[in-house]
Short mmCIF file of C-alpha atoms and ligand atoms in Angstrom, two decimals:
data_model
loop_
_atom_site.label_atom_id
_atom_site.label_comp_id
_atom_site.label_asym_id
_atom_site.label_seq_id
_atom_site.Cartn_x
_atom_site.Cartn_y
_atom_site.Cartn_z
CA UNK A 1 47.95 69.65 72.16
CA UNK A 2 48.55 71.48 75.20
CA UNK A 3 50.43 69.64 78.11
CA UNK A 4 48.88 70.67 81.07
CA UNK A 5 49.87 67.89 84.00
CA UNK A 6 53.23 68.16 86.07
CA UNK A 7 55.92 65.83 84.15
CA UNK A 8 57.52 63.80 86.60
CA UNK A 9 60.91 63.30 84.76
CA UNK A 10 63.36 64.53 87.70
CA UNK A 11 66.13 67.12 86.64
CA UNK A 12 67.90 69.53 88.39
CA UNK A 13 66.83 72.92 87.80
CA UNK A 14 67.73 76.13 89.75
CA UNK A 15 64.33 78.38 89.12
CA UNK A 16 64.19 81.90 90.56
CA UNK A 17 61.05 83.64 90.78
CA UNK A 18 61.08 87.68 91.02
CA UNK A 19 58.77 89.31 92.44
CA UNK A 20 57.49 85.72 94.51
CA UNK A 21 55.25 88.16 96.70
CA UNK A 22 52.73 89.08 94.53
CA UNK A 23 49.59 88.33 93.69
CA UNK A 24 51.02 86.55 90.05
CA UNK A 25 54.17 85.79 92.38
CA UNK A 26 53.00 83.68 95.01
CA UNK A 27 50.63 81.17 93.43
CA UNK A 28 53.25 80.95 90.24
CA UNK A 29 55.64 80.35 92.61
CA UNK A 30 53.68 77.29 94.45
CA UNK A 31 53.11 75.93 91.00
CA UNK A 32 56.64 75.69 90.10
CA UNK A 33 57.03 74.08 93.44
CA UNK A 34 54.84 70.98 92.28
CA UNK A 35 57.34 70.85 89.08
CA UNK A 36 59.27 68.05 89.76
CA UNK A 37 62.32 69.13 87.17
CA UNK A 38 62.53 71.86 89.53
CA UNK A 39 65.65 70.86 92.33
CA UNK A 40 65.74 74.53 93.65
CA UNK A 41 63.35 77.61 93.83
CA UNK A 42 64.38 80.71 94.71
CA UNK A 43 61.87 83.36 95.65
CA UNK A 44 63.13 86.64 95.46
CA UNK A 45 61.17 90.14 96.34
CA UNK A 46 61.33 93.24 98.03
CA UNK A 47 58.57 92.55 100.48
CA UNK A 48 58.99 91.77 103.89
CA UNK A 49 57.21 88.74 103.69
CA UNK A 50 59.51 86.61 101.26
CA UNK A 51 61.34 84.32 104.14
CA UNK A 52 57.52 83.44 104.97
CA UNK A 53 56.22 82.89 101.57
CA UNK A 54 59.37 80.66 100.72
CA UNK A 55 58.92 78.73 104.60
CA UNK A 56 55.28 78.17 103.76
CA UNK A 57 55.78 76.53 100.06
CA UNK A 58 58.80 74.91 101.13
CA UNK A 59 56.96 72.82 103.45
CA UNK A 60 54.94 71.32 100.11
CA UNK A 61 56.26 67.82 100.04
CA UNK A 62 57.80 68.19 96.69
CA UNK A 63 61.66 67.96 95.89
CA UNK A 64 62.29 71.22 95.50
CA UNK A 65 64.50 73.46 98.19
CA UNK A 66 63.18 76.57 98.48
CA UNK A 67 64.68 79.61 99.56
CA UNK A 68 63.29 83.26 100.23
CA UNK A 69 65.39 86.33 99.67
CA UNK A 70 64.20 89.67 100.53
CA UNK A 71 65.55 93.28 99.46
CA UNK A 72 68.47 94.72 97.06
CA UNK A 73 70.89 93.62 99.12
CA UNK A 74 69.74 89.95 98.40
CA UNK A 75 68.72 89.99 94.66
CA UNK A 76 72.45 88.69 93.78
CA UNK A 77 72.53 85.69 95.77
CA UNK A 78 69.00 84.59 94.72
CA UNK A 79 69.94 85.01 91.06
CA UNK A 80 72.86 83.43 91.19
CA UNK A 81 73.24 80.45 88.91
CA UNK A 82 69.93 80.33 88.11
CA UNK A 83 68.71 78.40 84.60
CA UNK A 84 65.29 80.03 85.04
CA UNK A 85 63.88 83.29 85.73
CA UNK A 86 60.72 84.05 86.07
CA UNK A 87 60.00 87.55 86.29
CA UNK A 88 56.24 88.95 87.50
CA UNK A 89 57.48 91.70 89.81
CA UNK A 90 56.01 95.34 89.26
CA UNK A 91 52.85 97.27 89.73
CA UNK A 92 49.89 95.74 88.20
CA UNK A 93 46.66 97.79 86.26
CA UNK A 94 43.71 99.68 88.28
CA UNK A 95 40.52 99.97 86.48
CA UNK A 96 40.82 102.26 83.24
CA UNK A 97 44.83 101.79 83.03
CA UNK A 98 46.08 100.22 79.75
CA UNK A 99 49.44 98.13 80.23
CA UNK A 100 51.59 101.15 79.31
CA UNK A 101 50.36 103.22 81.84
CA UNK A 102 52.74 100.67 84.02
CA UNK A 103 55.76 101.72 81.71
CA UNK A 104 56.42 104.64 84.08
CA UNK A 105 56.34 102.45 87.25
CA UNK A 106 57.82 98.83 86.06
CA UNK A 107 60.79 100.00 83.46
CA UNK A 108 63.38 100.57 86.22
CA UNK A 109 62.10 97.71 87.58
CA UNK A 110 62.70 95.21 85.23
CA UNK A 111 66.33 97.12 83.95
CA UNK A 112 67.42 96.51 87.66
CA UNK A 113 66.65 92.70 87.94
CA UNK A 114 68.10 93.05 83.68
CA UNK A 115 71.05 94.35 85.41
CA UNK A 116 71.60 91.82 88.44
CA UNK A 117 71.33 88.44 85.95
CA UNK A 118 74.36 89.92 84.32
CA UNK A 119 76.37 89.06 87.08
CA UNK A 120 74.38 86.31 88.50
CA UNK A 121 73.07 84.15 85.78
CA UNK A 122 73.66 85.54 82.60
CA UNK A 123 73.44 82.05 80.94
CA UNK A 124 69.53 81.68 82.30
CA UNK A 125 66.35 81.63 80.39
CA UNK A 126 64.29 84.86 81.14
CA UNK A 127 61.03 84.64 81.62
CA UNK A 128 58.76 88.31 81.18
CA UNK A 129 55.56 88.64 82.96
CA UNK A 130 56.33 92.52 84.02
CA UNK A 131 53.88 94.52 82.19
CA UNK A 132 53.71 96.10 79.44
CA UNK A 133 55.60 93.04 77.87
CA UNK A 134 56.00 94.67 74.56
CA UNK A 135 58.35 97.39 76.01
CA UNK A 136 59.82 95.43 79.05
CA UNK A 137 61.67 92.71 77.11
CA UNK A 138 62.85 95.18 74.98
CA UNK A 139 64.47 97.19 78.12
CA UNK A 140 65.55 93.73 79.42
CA UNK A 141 67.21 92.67 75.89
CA UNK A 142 68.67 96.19 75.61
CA UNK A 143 70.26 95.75 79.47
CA UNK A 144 71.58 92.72 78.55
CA UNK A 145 73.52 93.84 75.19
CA UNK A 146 74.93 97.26 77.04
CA UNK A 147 77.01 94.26 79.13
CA UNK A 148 77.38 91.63 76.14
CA UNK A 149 75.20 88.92 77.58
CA UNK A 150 72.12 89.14 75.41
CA UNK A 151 71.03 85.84 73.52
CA UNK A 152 67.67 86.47 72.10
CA UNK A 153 67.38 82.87 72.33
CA UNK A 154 67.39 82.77 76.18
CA UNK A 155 64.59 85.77 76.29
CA UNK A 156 60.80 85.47 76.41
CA UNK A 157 57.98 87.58 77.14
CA UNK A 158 55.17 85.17 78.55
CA UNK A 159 52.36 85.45 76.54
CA UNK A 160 50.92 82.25 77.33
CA UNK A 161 48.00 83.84 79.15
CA UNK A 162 46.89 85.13 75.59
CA UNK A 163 46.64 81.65 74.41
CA UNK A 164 45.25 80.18 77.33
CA UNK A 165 42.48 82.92 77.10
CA UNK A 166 42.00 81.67 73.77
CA UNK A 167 41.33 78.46 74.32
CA UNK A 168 38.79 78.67 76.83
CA UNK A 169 36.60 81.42 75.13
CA UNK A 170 37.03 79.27 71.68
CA UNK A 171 36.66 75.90 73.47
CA UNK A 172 33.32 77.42 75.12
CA UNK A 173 32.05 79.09 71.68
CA UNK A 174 32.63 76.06 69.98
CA UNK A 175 31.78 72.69 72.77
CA UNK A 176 35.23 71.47 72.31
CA UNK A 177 37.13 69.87 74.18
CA UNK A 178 39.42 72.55 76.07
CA UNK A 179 42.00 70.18 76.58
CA UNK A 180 42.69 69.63 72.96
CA UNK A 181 43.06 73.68 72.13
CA UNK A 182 46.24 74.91 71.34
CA UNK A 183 44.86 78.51 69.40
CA UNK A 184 48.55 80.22 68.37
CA UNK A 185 48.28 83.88 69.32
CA UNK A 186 50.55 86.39 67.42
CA UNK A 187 51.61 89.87 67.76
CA UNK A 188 52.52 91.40 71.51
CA UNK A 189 50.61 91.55 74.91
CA UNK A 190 48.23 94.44 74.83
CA UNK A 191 45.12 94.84 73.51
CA UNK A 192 44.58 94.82 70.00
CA UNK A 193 48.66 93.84 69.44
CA UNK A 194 47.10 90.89 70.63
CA UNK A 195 46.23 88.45 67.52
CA UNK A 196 44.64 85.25 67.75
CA UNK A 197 44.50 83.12 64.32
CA UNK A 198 40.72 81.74 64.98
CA UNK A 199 41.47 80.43 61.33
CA UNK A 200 44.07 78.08 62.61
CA UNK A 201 41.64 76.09 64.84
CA UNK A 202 40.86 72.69 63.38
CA UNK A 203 37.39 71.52 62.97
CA UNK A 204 36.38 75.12 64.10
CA UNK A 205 33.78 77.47 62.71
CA UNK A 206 32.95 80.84 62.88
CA UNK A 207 30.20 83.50 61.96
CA UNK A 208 31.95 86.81 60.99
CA UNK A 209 29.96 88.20 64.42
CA UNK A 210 31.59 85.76 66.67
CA UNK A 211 35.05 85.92 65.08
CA UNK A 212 35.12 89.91 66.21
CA UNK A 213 33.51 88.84 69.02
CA UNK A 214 36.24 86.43 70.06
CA UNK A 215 38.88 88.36 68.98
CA UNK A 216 38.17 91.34 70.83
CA UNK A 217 37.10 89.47 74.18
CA UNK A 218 40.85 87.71 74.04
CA UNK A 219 42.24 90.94 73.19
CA UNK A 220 40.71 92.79 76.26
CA UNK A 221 40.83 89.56 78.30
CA UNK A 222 43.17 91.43 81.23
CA UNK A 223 40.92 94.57 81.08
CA UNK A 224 37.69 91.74 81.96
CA UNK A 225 39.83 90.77 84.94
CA UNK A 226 40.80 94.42 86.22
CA UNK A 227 37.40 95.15 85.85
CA UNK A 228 36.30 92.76 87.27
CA UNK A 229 38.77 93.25 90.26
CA UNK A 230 37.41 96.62 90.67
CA UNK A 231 40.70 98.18 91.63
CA UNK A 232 42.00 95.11 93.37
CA UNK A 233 44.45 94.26 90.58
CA UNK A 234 44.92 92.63 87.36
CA UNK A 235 45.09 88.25 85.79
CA UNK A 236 47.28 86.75 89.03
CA UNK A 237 45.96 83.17 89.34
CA UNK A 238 45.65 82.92 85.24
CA UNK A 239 48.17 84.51 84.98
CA UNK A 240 50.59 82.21 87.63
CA UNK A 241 48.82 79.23 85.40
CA UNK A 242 50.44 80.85 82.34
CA UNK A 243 53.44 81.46 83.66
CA UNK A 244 54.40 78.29 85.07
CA UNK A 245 53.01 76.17 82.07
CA UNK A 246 55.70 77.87 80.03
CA UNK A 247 58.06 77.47 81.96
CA UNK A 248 57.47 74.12 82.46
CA UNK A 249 57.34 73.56 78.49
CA UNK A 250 60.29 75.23 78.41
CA UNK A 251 62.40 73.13 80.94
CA UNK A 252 60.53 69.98 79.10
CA UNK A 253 62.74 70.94 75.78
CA UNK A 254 65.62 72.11 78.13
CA UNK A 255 65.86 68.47 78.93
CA UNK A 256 65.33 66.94 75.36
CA UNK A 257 61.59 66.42 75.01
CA UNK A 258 61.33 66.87 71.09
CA UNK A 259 58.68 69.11 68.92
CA UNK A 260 57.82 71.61 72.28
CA UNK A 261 56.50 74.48 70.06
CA UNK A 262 54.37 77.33 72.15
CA UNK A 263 53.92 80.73 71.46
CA UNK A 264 55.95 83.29 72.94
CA UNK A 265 57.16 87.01 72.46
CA UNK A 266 60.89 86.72 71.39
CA UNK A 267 63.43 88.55 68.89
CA UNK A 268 62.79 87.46 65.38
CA UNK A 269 62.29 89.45 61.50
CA UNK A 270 58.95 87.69 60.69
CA UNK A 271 57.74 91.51 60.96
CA UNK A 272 59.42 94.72 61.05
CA UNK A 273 58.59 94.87 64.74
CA UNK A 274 62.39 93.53 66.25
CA UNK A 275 59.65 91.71 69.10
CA UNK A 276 57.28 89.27 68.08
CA UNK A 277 54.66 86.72 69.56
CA UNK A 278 54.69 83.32 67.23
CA UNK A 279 55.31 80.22 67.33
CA UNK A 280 58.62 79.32 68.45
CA UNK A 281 60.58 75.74 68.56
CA UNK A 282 61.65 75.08 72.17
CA UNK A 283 65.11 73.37 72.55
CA UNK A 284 68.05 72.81 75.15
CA UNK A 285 69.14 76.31 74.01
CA UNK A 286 65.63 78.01 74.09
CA UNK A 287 64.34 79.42 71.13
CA UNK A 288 65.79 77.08 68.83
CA UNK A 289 63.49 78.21 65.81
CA UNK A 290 60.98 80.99 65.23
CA UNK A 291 58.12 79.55 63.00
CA UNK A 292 56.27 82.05 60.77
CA UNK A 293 52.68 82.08 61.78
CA UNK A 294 50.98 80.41 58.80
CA UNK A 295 48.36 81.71 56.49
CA UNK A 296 46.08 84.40 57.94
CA UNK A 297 42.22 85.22 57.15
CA UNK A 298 41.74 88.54 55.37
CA UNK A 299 40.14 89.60 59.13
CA UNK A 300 43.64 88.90 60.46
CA UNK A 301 45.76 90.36 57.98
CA UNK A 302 44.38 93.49 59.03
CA UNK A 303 44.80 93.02 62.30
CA UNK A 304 48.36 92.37 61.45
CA UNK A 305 48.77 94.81 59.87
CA UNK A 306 47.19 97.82 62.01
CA UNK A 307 49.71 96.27 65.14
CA UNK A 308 53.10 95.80 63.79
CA UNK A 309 53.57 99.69 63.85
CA UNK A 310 52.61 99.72 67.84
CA UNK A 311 55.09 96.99 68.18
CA UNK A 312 57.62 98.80 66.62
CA UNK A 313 56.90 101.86 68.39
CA UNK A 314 56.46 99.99 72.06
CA UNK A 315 59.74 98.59 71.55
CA UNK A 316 61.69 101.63 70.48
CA UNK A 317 60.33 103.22 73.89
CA UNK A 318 62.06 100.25 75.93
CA UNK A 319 64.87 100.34 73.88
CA UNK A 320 65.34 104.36 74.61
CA UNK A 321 64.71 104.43 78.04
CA UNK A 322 67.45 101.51 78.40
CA UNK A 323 69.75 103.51 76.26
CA UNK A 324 69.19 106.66 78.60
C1 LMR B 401 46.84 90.03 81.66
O1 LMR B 401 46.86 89.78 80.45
O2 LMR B 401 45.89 89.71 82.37
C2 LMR B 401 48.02 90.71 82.27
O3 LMR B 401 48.89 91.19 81.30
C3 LMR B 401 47.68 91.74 83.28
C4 LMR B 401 46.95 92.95 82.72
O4 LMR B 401 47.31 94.07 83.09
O5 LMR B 401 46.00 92.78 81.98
#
């Protein structure tokens, strides 16, 4: 079952945000402000108005001391020591843009923050929202090994959305109750690398029509948004929602809270594609196990099947461009 209200065990967490102007940025940003494990947030971008984001959410009567750092120059000293980082900077999607249409824009993005958590907080938990997911936490793993820091334990790509999308269309299709979904979501984060297991819902059932249906509609869930945005952007308020649930289910195991199993995007061999979305076992460390995905429908075996070689193949183009 999905844990969806702020746990009020206190623990001292340094959380840095990058990219905390955004559109994701901002409200993500506020959320992890009403986390009570988190002692000190760190909002980090290159805009202008940072210091003011950070004074305006610091004034939210929560425990957290926030700070606001603002260009290069900065990035070190809002890294540093961090045990979180959550990571939605970049250019988001206009209308008829898939996710690696960003690759272009967001790669040297996300190698340069790769690059400063070296120095500043190589021990942290990294948190992808930078799209296209598949490829960026490849280019952030890749960054990370080049300067012998890389524990695929301590690296996610968020794909939390995904599920959450699932849960809402299912819940809707089939009157249950949202707040008992927990649909596990496989593959990457982009279109139809996206998997849902609809034959992993309890009590659920589904006409062959609506299981396509479903499928495709969480599959293209972030196109519906941009779409719907008509140029104004891609998922930021979902997508903040996402973000800061996993993090929060993350610091949850961080600080012992037993069986914390979501879905994520993280290193494993459950595939041939080195990146994978399963199920993974959430632990003081991270990652402490990857759990294969369970028994699949014939419908979903083929959809397995047709996106492990775009995995592979959106991974090998991070992993390049890092190696450049
Ligand atoms: C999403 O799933 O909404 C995000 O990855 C943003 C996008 O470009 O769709």
């Amino acid at each position: 079952v999905l844990f969806r209200s702020f746990n009020t065990a206190v623990r001292n967490y340094r959380v840095g945000v990058v990219g905390a102007s955004g559109g994701i940025g901002q409200p993500l940003s506020l959320l992890l402000k009403l986390d009570q494990r988190v002692t000190d947030l760190s909002l980090y971008d290159v805009a202008p108005v940072t210091p003011g984001v950070a004074a305006d959410i610091g004034h939210v009567c929560t425990p957290a001391k926030t700070a606001g750092y603002v260009g290069q120059d900065q990035m070190h000293a809002a890294l540093k020591d961090c045990d979180v980082v959550v990571i939605p900077a970049g250019v988001p999607r206009k209308p008829g843009m898939t996710r690696d249409d960003l690759f272009t824009m967001n790669a040297s993005i996300v190698q340069g923050i790769a690059e400063a958590c070296v120095t500043a907080c190589p021990k942290a938990m990294f948190l992808i929202i930078s799209n296209p997911v598949n490829s960026t936490v490849p280019i952030f793993a890749e960054t990370l090994k080049k300067h012998g820091v890389y524990d695929k334990k301590r690296l996610f790509g968020v794909t939390s959305l995904d599920v959450v999308r699932a849960n809402t269309f299912i819940a809707e299709n089939q009157g249950m109750d949202v707040n008992t979904m927990a649909v596990p979501v496989i593959g990457g984060h982009a279109g139809t690398t996206i998997l849902p297991l609809l034959s992993q819902v309890p009590g659920a059932s589904f006409s062959d029509e609506d299981t396509k249906a479903l499928t495709h509609r969480i599959q293209f869930g972030g196109d519906e948004v941009v779409a719907a945005k008509a140029g104004g952007g891609s998922a930021t308020l979902s997508m903040a929602y996402a973000g800061q649930f996993f993090a929060s289910r993350l610091m949850a195991a961080m600080s012992g809270e037993k069986d914390v199993v979501e879905c994520a995007f993280v290193e494993n061999d459950l595939t041939s594609a080195p990146f994978f979305a399963t199920k993974v076992k959430l632990g003081p460390n991270g990652a402490e196990e990857v759990l294969p995905y369970g028994p699949l429908s014939a419908f979903e075996q083929e959809g397995l099947d047709s996106l492990v070689p775009d995995l592979i193949v959106q991974a090998k183009k991070g992993i390049e461009f890092a190696n450049k």
